Amino acid sequence: MVTDALGRALRDLRVSVTDRCNFRCVYCMPKDVFGREHAFLPPGQILSYEEIARVVGALRGLGLRKVRLTGGEPLLRRGLPSLVRMLSGHGDLDLALTTNGSALASQAAGLAAAGLRRVTVSLDALDDRVFRRMNDVEFPVARVLEGIDAAAAAGLTPLKINAVVRRGMNDREILPLVRRFRGTGHVLRFIEYMDVGTTNGWRMDDVVPADEIVATIDREFPLEALPPDDPADTARRWRFRDGAGELGVVASVTKAFCAGCTRARLSADGRLFTCLFAAQGFDLRALLRAGASDADLRAALEGVWRARADRYSELRAAGTPGLPRVEMSFIGG
Ligand code: SAM
Ligand code: SF4
Ligand code: SF4
C-alpha cells in the first residue's frame, strides 16, 4: 500500500471514459462554452479499454479497492460492457458507474450481465420543467426515471441518486425528491454545488449549504445522523427516524473532507489527477504508448501518489486566493 505526503492511501479511482455528454447541465457543461464548435477529444487521444485496464491493474498493487466509471456521459462510449467485463475480472474490486441515466433503460441489463454491481444516477429535479432547464437539452425526466427502474430491475442496487442543489434553480426540488425516493431502497444524495472549472460562473451565493439541506428535510421527515460507512466516504449519512431508509449529503464546499481523501482520477485522455481541482495531471497515456512495462507503470503511479499533497477544498475554505481549476466534465466529478 502506498500513502501520499499527508499519509492518505490510494483506495479509489474515478475513470472518465469520455469527455462527451448529451446533456449540457448548467453547472457542468454550460452551452455557451460547450457549444457546437467545442472541440472534444479525437478518438485516438482517448485511452482504449485495454489501456484503462492496465492502469487499474497497476493501481491494484498499490491498494486500489474501488473503481467508478464516469465521464462526460459514460454510456455514450461504445461497448462499455466490455470494459466492465475486463474490470470485473478483478474479483474483489468494487466497480460502480455514475451516469445521467439517459441511456440506462436500454443499457442497464447489459451492464449488469457484464459484472457491474452498482450505479449512481444523477437526477437534479422531478419537475420536468426544472429538470429540462438544468440539463438544458430538453431531456424529459420521465426517461431518467425509466432508467432508474431498469437499473433496479437489473439488480444494480442499492441505487444511489445524486442531486446537485443550486440555489434558485432546484432547491424547491429537495422535498419532492425525498418524498419520491424514501422507502424505495434507493439512496438519495444531495451535493453542494461546487466551484469546479472556470465555466459555470460559480458564486458562493448559489450554494445551498448541507446544513440547510438537512434542516429542510428534517422539518418534514425527522432525521438522525449515521456513522460513516467508510472514513473515505464523501457523503454524510442520515437515516429517516421512521425507518424509511437513509440519505446522504455531500458538503464538499462547506465541510471539506480532504483529510480522508483517498481518490485519484483518470481523465479520458489518460492523465492521472490527484485532486478534483488539480490543474495538471500526470500523462499516463504517453507512458503506456511508449511501451512501458507493468513495473514501469506501477513505479510511475507510486511516485505520483507519494508526492501528492492536494487539499484544495480545505484551502478554499481557508480563503486561499488564486486556486486553479479543471472542468468537471473532463475529470468526471
Ligand atoms: N454524466 C454523468 C452524470 O452526470 O452522472 C457522469 C459525470 S458527472 C461530471 C458526475 C457528477 O458530477 C454528477 O453527479 C454531477 O451532478 C456532478 N457535478 C457536475 N458538476 C458539478 C458541480 N459544479 N458541483 C457539484 N457536482 C457536480
Ligand atoms: Fe453531462 Fe454529467 Fe456534466 Fe450533466 S453533470 S453535463 S450529464 S457530464
Ligand atoms: Fe480530495 Fe481534492 Fe476534493 Fe480535497 S479537494 S477532497 S483533496 S479531491
XYZ file of C-alpha atoms and ligand atoms in Angstrom:
376
model
C 0.000 0.000 0.000
C 1.266 3.468 -0.892
C 0.490 6.672 1.029
C 0.790 10.286 -0.063
C 2.646 13.204 1.533
C -0.240 13.643 4.000
C -0.462 9.945 4.883
C -3.521 9.164 2.735
C -3.820 5.797 0.980
C -4.821 5.316 -2.661
C -8.153 3.483 -2.495
C -10.457 4.864 -5.189
C -10.156 5.666 -8.860
C -12.686 7.552 -10.947
C -12.244 6.798 -14.618
C -13.609 9.258 -17.162
C -14.269 7.115 -20.243
C -15.289 10.037 -22.450
C -15.304 13.834 -22.308
C -18.541 13.946 -24.351
C -22.032 14.327 -22.993
C -25.559 14.543 -24.401
C -26.595 16.936 -21.600
C -25.460 20.494 -21.050
C -26.107 20.769 -17.321
C -25.854 24.426 -16.446
C -23.481 23.757 -13.549
C -21.178 21.449 -15.502
C -21.117 21.980 -19.294
C -22.846 25.313 -19.902
C -23.974 25.626 -23.515
C -22.245 28.897 -24.200
C -18.895 27.223 -23.515
C -19.641 23.682 -24.725
C -21.387 24.739 -27.955
C -21.427 23.125 -31.400
C -17.910 24.321 -32.133
C -16.432 22.877 -28.939
C -13.570 20.513 -29.750
C -13.910 17.241 -27.859
C -11.034 14.764 -27.790
C -10.451 12.886 -31.056
C -10.771 9.078 -30.658
C -7.032 8.449 -30.932
C -6.373 10.583 -27.865
C -8.757 8.673 -25.651
C -7.475 5.732 -23.648
C -8.576 2.376 -25.027
C -10.298 -0.084 -22.706
C -7.136 -2.177 -22.649
C -5.116 0.858 -21.555
C -7.622 1.675 -18.813
C -7.490 -1.935 -17.616
C -3.693 -1.780 -17.445
C -3.789 1.350 -15.290
C -6.356 -0.255 -12.981
C -4.242 -3.406 -12.774
C -1.149 -1.382 -11.782
C -3.080 0.589 -9.166
C -4.468 -2.588 -7.634
C -0.967 -3.420 -6.497
C -0.822 -0.054 -4.692
C -4.003 -0.509 -2.642
C -6.847 0.360 -5.030
C -10.220 -1.085 -3.966
C -12.846 0.845 -5.828
C -13.313 1.993 -9.434
C -16.090 4.267 -10.624
C -16.698 4.751 -14.349
C -17.800 8.265 -15.203
C -17.350 10.962 -17.840
C -18.731 13.093 -19.606
C -21.546 10.637 -20.018
C -20.037 7.134 -19.783
C -22.954 5.424 -21.537
C -22.114 7.349 -24.705
C -18.888 5.379 -25.053
C -19.449 2.431 -27.323
C -19.070 -1.068 -25.914
C -18.849 -0.015 -22.274
C -19.887 -3.513 -21.093
C -16.619 -4.866 -22.476
C -14.668 -2.530 -20.146
C -16.915 -3.600 -17.284
C -16.173 -7.217 -18.123
C -12.398 -6.595 -18.114
C -12.514 -4.792 -14.758
C -14.974 -7.095 -13.061
C -12.436 -9.840 -13.658
C -10.500 -8.293 -10.728
C -12.682 -10.218 -8.247
C -12.700 -8.055 -5.118
C -12.655 -4.666 -6.882
C -15.764 -2.607 -6.101
C -16.921 -1.460 -9.529
C -19.542 1.271 -9.972
C -20.817 3.712 -12.587
C -22.116 7.281 -12.473
C -24.492 8.245 -15.274
C -27.059 10.860 -16.169
C -29.427 7.918 -16.723
C -30.497 8.969 -20.212
C -29.478 5.655 -21.797
C -29.841 3.430 -18.775
C -33.225 1.994 -19.734
C -31.630 0.260 -22.726
C -28.209 -0.469 -21.202
C -28.786 -1.471 -17.566
C -29.324 -5.188 -18.221
C -26.209 -5.476 -20.426
C -24.050 -3.700 -17.865
C -25.303 -5.904 -15.052
C -24.651 -9.014 -17.160
C -21.086 -7.789 -17.751
C -20.477 -7.686 -13.989
C -21.411 -4.154 -12.918
C -22.786 -4.161 -9.374
C -23.725 -0.583 -8.559
C -24.958 2.538 -10.305
C -25.341 6.153 -9.298
C -27.823 8.150 -11.345
C -27.670 11.937 -11.369
C -31.138 13.459 -11.074
C -31.479 17.072 -10.014
C -35.251 17.521 -10.176
C -38.512 15.634 -10.540
C -40.387 18.529 -12.029
C -39.986 18.133 -15.784
C -39.653 21.858 -16.439
C -36.942 22.282 -13.826
C -35.146 19.143 -14.999
C -35.137 20.334 -18.609
C -33.852 23.722 -17.540
C -30.972 22.068 -15.697
C -29.933 19.603 -18.416
C -30.510 22.394 -20.969
C -31.174 19.964 -23.839
C -34.907 19.446 -23.200
C -34.355 15.924 -21.915
C -37.526 14.655 -20.198
C -37.261 13.474 -16.609
C -39.542 10.505 -17.342
C -36.791 8.808 -19.345
C -34.326 9.067 -16.479
C -36.935 7.616 -14.136
C -37.359 4.716 -16.580
C -33.593 4.256 -16.471
C -33.672 4.139 -12.667
C -36.378 1.478 -12.758
C -34.424 -0.535 -15.341
C -31.274 -0.386 -13.193
C -33.214 -1.560 -10.151
C -34.814 -4.374 -12.167
C -31.347 -5.426 -13.358
C -30.215 -5.728 -9.730
C -27.853 -2.744 -9.729
C -28.852 -1.994 -6.152
C -28.847 -0.242 -3.798
C -29.045 2.542 -6.335
C -27.681 5.970 -5.468
C -29.358 9.066 -6.818
C -27.269 12.236 -6.851
C -28.817 15.690 -6.916
C -26.653 18.793 -7.161
C -28.506 21.638 -5.460
C -28.187 25.103 -6.915
C -29.985 27.910 -5.166
C -32.860 29.440 -7.069
C -32.795 26.626 -9.601
C -33.734 23.354 -7.926
C -33.715 23.954 -4.170
C -37.520 23.538 -4.236
C -36.970 20.026 -5.606
C -35.293 18.763 -2.430
C -38.521 17.665 -0.723
C -40.216 16.207 -3.833
C -37.084 14.089 -4.430
C -37.119 12.914 -0.808
C -40.830 12.089 -0.955
C -40.313 10.096 -4.130
C -37.311 8.032 -3.086
C -37.616 7.497 0.667
C -38.771 3.987 1.333
C -37.704 2.685 -2.100
C -34.311 1.334 -1.032
C -32.585 3.870 -3.332
C -30.235 6.234 -1.513
C -30.682 9.873 -2.371
C -27.612 12.085 -2.010
C -27.659 15.850 -2.150
C -24.465 17.514 -3.317
C -23.389 21.073 -2.698
C -22.852 22.944 -5.932
C -19.069 23.147 -6.365
C -16.722 25.652 -7.915
C -15.259 23.193 -10.408
C -13.839 24.533 -13.644
C -13.966 28.107 -14.760
C -17.042 27.937 -16.951
C -20.047 27.598 -14.673
C -19.876 31.085 -13.153
C -19.868 29.688 -9.624
C -20.731 32.004 -6.723
C -20.938 31.062 -3.049
C -24.461 32.561 -3.017
C -25.598 29.742 -5.351
C -24.526 27.046 -2.899
C -27.206 25.644 -0.605
C -25.136 24.523 2.408
C -25.523 20.915 3.553
C -26.827 22.042 6.961
C -29.641 23.913 5.246
C -30.496 20.898 3.070
C -30.627 18.641 6.129
C -32.750 21.146 8.090
C -35.213 21.419 5.193
C -35.675 17.652 5.078
C -35.674 17.227 8.861
C -38.666 19.568 9.216
C -40.849 17.193 7.214
C -39.065 13.899 7.791
C -37.096 13.821 11.062
C -33.548 12.623 10.530
C -30.837 11.110 12.673
C -27.101 11.119 11.852
C -25.479 7.790 10.994
C -21.763 6.972 11.317
C -19.835 6.863 8.006
C -19.705 3.537 6.174
C -16.128 4.176 5.276
C -13.933 7.035 6.581
C -13.095 7.993 2.969
C -16.778 8.447 2.113
C -17.635 11.891 0.809
C -21.271 11.785 1.930
C -22.500 12.282 5.483
C -25.227 9.757 6.172
C -28.607 10.361 7.730
C -31.465 7.955 8.433
C -35.162 8.678 8.485
C -36.309 8.258 12.077
C -39.412 6.466 10.869
C -37.298 3.707 9.293
C -37.843 4.687 5.631
C -34.162 4.306 4.771
C -31.257 6.723 4.584
C -29.882 9.635 2.593
C -26.524 11.323 2.137
C -25.324 14.892 1.902
C -22.010 15.787 0.272
C -20.753 19.010 1.811
C -17.711 19.472 -0.390
C -17.860 23.250 -0.086
C -18.942 23.939 3.495
C -17.270 20.949 5.192
C -14.169 19.974 3.281
C -13.099 16.356 3.630
C -9.593 16.411 2.142
C -8.025 14.784 5.201
C -9.651 11.459 4.313
C -9.437 11.784 0.528
C -8.096 8.562 -0.997
C -9.287 9.287 -4.519
C -7.421 9.551 -7.822
C -8.933 10.460 -11.170
C -8.077 9.256 -14.652
C -9.139 11.653 -17.412
C -10.400 10.372 -20.763
C -7.079 11.257 -22.376
C -5.131 9.269 -19.831
C -3.908 11.784 -17.307
C -3.890 10.929 -13.641
C -5.175 13.721 -11.396
C -4.643 13.528 -7.665
C -7.406 16.028 -6.826
C -10.708 17.078 -8.367
C -9.294 20.570 -8.551
C -5.791 19.724 -9.763
C -4.805 21.859 -12.736
C -2.359 19.318 -14.108
C -2.393 15.575 -14.447
C 0.346 13.029 -14.956
C 0.449 11.817 -18.571
C -0.037 8.065 -18.350
C -1.051 7.762 -21.992
C 2.416 8.823 -23.128
C 3.931 6.238 -20.839
C 1.568 3.479 -21.987
C 2.079 4.242 -25.650
C 5.859 4.386 -25.253
C 5.740 0.707 -24.292
C 6.073 0.970 -20.509
C 6.097 -2.350 -18.675
C 3.710 -3.040 -15.795
C 6.598 -2.418 -13.387
C 7.348 0.983 -15.035
C 3.708 1.905 -14.815
C 3.451 0.930 -11.195
C 6.635 2.822 -10.270
C 5.368 5.969 -12.005
C 1.986 5.768 -10.278
C 3.614 5.199 -6.927
C 5.839 8.238 -7.438
C 2.881 10.458 -8.325
C 0.900 9.335 -5.287
C 3.797 9.686 -2.843
C 4.253 13.313 -3.929
C 0.553 14.147 -3.518
C -0.220 16.998 -1.111
C -3.548 18.243 -2.550
C -6.210 19.624 -0.232
C -7.973 22.144 -2.394
C -11.305 22.287 -0.562
C -9.615 22.904 2.760
C -7.541 25.673 1.226
C -10.634 27.180 -0.372
C -12.423 27.059 2.974
C -9.444 28.859 4.487
C -9.857 31.616 1.882
C -6.693 30.887 -0.117
C -6.797 33.080 -3.245
C -5.917 32.155 -6.848
C -6.500 28.394 -6.703
C -6.512 26.646 -10.147
C -9.400 24.545 -11.503
C -10.145 21.860 -14.083
C -13.515 21.200 -15.761
C -15.779 18.592 -14.109
C -16.974 17.071 -17.392
C -13.324 16.421 -18.255
C -12.259 14.886 -14.985
C -15.511 13.076 -14.187
C -16.706 14.548 -10.899
N -22.555 12.446 -16.793
C -22.552 11.650 -15.638
C -23.527 12.187 -14.616
O -23.981 13.320 -14.765
O -23.806 11.457 -13.673
C -21.189 11.435 -15.004
C -20.261 12.615 -14.973
S -20.774 13.982 -13.947
C -19.441 15.123 -14.187
C -20.501 13.309 -12.325
C -21.222 14.006 -11.207
O -20.694 15.301 -11.041
C -22.714 14.192 -11.428
O -23.447 13.623 -10.353
C -22.890 15.694 -11.453
O -24.121 16.083 -10.941
C -21.721 16.160 -10.632
N -21.361 17.555 -10.896
C -21.079 18.151 -12.084
N -20.800 19.456 -11.927
C -20.910 19.709 -10.593
C -20.738 20.877 -9.782
N -20.403 22.052 -10.305
N -20.934 20.761 -8.450
C -21.279 19.575 -7.895
N -21.423 18.437 -8.594
C -21.260 18.499 -9.929
Fe -23.105 15.733 -18.620
Fe -22.969 14.709 -16.205
Fe -21.907 17.100 -16.691
Fe -24.524 16.862 -16.738
S -23.188 16.536 -14.964
S -23.279 17.911 -18.293
S -24.792 14.835 -17.507
S -21.217 15.195 -17.524
Fe -9.844 15.262 -2.403
Fe -9.064 17.432 -3.700
Fe -11.657 17.080 -3.101
Fe -9.861 17.642 -1.164
S -10.449 18.971 -2.860
S -11.481 16.083 -1.097
S -8.049 16.530 -1.933
S -10.400 15.819 -4.477
